[in-house]
Short mmCIF file of C-alpha atoms in Angstrom, two decimals:
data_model
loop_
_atom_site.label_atom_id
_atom_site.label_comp_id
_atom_site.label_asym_id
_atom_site.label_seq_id
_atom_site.Cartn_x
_atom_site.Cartn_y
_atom_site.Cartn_z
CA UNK A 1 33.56 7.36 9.68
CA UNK A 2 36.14 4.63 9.51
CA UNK A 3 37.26 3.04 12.69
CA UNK A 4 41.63 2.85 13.50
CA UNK A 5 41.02 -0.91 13.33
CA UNK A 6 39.53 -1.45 9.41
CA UNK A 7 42.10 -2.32 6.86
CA UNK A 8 41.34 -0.03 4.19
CA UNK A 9 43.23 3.29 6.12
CA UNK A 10 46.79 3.09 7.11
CA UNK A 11 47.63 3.39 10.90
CA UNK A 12 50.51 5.81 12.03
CA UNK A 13 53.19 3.68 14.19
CA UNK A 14 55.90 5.52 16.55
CA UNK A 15 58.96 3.13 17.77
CA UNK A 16 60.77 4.39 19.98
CA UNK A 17 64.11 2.74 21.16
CA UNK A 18 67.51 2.66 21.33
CA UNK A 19 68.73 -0.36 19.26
CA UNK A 20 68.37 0.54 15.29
CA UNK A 21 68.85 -3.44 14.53
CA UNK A 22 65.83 -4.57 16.87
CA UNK A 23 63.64 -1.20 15.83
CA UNK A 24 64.59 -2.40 12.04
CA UNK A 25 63.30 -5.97 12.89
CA UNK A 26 60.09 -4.46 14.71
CA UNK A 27 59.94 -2.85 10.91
CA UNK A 28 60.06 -5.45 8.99
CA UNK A 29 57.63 -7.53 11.17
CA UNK A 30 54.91 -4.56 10.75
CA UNK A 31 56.01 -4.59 6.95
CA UNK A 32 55.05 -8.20 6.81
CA UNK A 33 51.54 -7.63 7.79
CA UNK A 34 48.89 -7.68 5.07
CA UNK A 35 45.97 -6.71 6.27
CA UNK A 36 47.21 -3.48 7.48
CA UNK A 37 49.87 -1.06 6.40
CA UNK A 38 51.49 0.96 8.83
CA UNK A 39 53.02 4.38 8.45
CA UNK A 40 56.05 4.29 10.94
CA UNK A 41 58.49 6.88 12.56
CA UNK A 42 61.60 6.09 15.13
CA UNK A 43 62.45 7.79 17.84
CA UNK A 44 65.65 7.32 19.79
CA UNK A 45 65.24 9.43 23.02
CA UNK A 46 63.25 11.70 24.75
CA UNK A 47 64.41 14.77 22.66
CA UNK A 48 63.90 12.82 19.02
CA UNK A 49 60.32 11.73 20.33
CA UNK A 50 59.14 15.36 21.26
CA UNK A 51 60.51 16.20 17.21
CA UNK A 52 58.24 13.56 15.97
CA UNK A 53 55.09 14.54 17.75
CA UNK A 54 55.43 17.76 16.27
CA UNK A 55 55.28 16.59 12.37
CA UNK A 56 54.06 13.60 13.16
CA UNK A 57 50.42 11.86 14.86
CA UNK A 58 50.76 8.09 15.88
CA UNK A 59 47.81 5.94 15.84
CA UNK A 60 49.51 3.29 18.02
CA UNK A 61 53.62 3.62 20.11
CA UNK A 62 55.74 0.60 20.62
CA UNK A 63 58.54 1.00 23.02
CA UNK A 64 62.07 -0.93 22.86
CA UNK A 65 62.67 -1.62 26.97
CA UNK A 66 66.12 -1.71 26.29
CA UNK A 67 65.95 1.51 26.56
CA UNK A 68 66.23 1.71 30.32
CA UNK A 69 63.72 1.74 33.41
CA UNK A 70 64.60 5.13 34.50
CA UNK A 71 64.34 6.42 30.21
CA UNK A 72 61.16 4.17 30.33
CA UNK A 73 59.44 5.49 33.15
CA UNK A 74 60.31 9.64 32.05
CA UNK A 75 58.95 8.39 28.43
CA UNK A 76 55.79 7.08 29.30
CA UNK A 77 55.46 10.01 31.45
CA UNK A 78 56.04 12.38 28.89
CA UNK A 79 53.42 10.54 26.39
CA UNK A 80 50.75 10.36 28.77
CA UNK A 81 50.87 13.70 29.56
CA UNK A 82 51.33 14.80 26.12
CA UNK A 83 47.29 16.29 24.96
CA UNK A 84 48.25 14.43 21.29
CA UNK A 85 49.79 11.26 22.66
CA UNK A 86 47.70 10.64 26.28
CA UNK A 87 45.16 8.73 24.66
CA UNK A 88 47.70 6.36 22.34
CA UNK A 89 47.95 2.74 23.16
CA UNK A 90 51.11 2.04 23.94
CA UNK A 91 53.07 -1.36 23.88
CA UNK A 92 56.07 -2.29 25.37
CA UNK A 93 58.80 -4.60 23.80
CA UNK A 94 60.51 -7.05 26.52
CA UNK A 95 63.41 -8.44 25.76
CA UNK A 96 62.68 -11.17 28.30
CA UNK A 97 59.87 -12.22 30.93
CA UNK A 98 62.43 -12.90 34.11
CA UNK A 99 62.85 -8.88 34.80
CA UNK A 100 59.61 -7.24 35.97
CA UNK A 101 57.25 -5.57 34.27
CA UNK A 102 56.89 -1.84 34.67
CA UNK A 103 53.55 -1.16 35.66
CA UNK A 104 51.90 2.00 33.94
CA UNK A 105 48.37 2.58 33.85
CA UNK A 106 49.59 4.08 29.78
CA UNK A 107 51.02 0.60 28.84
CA UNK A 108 48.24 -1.49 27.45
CA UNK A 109 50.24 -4.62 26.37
CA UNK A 110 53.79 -6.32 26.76
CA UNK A 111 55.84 -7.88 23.91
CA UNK A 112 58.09 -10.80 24.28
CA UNK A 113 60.98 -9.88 21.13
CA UNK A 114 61.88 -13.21 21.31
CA UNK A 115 58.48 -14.49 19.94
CA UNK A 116 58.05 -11.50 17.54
CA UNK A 117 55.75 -12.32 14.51
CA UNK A 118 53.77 -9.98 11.84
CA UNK A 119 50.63 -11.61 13.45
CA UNK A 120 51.55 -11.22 16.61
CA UNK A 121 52.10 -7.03 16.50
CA UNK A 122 49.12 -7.21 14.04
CA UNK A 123 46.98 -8.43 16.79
CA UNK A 124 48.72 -6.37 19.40
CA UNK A 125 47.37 -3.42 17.45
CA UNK A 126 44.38 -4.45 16.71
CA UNK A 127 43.34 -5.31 20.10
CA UNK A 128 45.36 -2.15 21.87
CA UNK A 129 43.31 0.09 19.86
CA UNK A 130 39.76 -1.26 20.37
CA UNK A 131 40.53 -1.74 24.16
CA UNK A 132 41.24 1.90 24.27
CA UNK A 133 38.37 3.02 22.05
CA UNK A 134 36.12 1.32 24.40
CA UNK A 135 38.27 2.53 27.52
CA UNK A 136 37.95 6.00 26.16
CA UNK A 137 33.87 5.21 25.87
CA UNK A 138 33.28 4.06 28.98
CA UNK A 139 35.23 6.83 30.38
CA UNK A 140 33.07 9.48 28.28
CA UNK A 141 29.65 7.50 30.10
CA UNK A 142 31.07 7.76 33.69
CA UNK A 143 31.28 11.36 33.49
CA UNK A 144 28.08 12.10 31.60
CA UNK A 145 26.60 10.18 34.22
CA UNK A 146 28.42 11.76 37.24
CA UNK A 147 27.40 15.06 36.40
CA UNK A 148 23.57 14.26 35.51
CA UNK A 149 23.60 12.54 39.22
CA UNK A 150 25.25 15.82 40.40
CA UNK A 151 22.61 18.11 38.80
CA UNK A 152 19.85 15.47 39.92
CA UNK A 153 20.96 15.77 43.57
CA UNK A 154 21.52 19.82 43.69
CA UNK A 155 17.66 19.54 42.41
CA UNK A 156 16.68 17.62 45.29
#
């Protein structure tokens, strides 16, 4: 079985946004990349999102946050309690670092657009998904162990 990260499988990327110039250049940068190529789909809003996870399974979500705080919160609500996209690393473009972060235990990493490279979303993505591969792990082992400690102490 191959793992998300080796180069000889394509990944499935979701943008999601509401500028079509900076989703293009997001586009091009993943284009650029050479060690990887990346199926992509773009999503606009809420509604156009919910269309593409029916036809459509990412691998990996970048989100514009141009898109608003209060359209940014309700979409990584949505996606984490989606069953096909709750376990998706998600990244979130920033179109600068003076306005605060949004914290969300479904946002693994933060993008600065302004410093935007191929390499840079390359190893976004390659990181995002091994961090949540092992996340996913660990979480499997905590509750394997829980419930043999459980069935150990009803025993008892």
């Amino acid at each position: 079985m191959k793992s998300p990260t080796q180069t000889s499988s394509s990944l499935n990327v979701l943008l999601i946004g509401n500028n079509p110039m900076e989703l293009g250049t997001v586009l091009d940068k993943l284009k650029e990349v050479r060690a990887q190529k990346f199926i992509t789909e773009i999503a606009f809003d809420l509604r156009s999102i919910l269309e593409r996870l029916m036809r459509f399974s990412p691998n990996f979500i970048f989100i514009d946050d141009n898109i608003g705080r209060a359209e940014l919160q309700e979409t990584l609500k949505q996606l984490s309690n989606n069953r096909k996209t709750k376990d998706i690393p998600i990244t979130v473009l920033k179109s600068s670092n003076y306005h605060e972060a949004l914290g969300a235990s479904s946002v693994l990493d933060y993008l600065l657009k302004q410093n935007l490279s191929a390499d840079a979303l390359y190893n976004t993505v390659k990181n995002s998904l091994r961090f949540r591969k092992t996340q996913l792990y660990l979480y499997k082992v905590y509750q394997k162990r829980k419930r043999e400690t459980f069935k150990r102490s009803a025993t008892i």
